[in-house]
Amino acid sequence: MRIVLLGPQGAGKGTQASRLAEKTGAEHVSTGDLVRAEIKQGTELGKKVQEYNDKGELVPDEIIVEMAKPHLKSGSWILDGFPRTEGQAKALDEALGDLSVGLDKVVALEAPDEDLVQRLSGRRQSEATGKIYHVEHDPPPEDLEEDPGPFVQRYDDTEQAIRRRLAVYHEQTEPLKDYYADQGLLATVDATRGIPEVTEEMLRAVGEAGGLPA
Ligand code: AMP
């Protein structure tokens, strides 16, 4: 199964990609997580990408393409946060061509900006498990099996960085919906509904495309 997940920050891409990965056995590949891991480890690459990440700007295409490429070989994945520009989409097509494979489906999650700002400002991540919660809409249950450790806010989830990231999304990433619609690959999903309902609709879209194992 090879799926691209498009959608603005806060639409639930990360949450939905990990639910879909759990249900299908595909690998969840988040380029945002790859970027944050490099920054956390203080690598040379991490230093290069940190200023883009902190400002809510996109890392240059050639850097992010090289980070994503090794993960395409596994055969079954859900790409979360990649591609984000037409240049990246073309680089992905080329990389898949080299592997003689294609995409099964592109699922675009959709929600109005004001909902997204509200969701992102309440977003908290468990430092221990990496799981994402929302202070109001999806608080962590009290009987978690694993100690979640402290809950932290992402440093690019400030109101200013959020607005900047949404503007970048509309300008550079949203046009990819047309790019993939032209290839007959696009399914749009209303992301304002509850988490399980959104997953169900995504599974339907992916299943109809033949992306699910029998
Ligand atoms: P995310 O967690 O997907 O919101 O990504 C966090 C940050 O990582 C973004 O604001 C960018 O700085 C960087 N990033 C992640 N994916 C990409 C991508 N496909 N292209 C460029 N920058 C990216």
Coordinates of C-alpha atoms in Angstrom, one line a residue, residues 2 10 13 16 31 46 54 56 67 70 74 80 103 106 108 112 115 118 131 134 149 154-155 175 179 195 206:
R2 CA 1.4 3.3 -1.0
G10 CA -3.8 20.4 12.5
K13 CA -2.5 13.9 9.4
Q16 CA -4.8 9.5 11.1
T31 CA 9.0 14.0 7.3
G46 CA 19.6 19.0 12.1
D54 CA 11.4 27.0 13.9
G56 CA 7.3 27.4 10.1
M67 CA 15.5 12.5 3.8
P70 CA 15.2 5.8 1.9
S74 CA 9.9 -0.6 2.2
D80 CA 2.6 12.2 6.1
L103 CA 0.9 5.5 -5.7
V106 CA -3.7 10.4 -2.3
A108 CA -6.5 15.0 1.3
P112 CA -11.3 25.4 7.8
D115 CA -10.6 25.1 13.4
Q118 CA -7.7 26.1 17.6
K131 CA 1.4 10.2 21.0
H134 CA -5.5 17.8 22.6
G149 CA 6.1 11.4 30.9
R154 CA 5.7 21.7 19.8
Y155 CA 7.9 24.7 19.5
P175 CA -2.2 23.0 -5.4
Y179 CA -1.8 17.7 -9.4
I195 CA -11.2 10.8 14.8
V206 CA -7.9 3.5 0.3

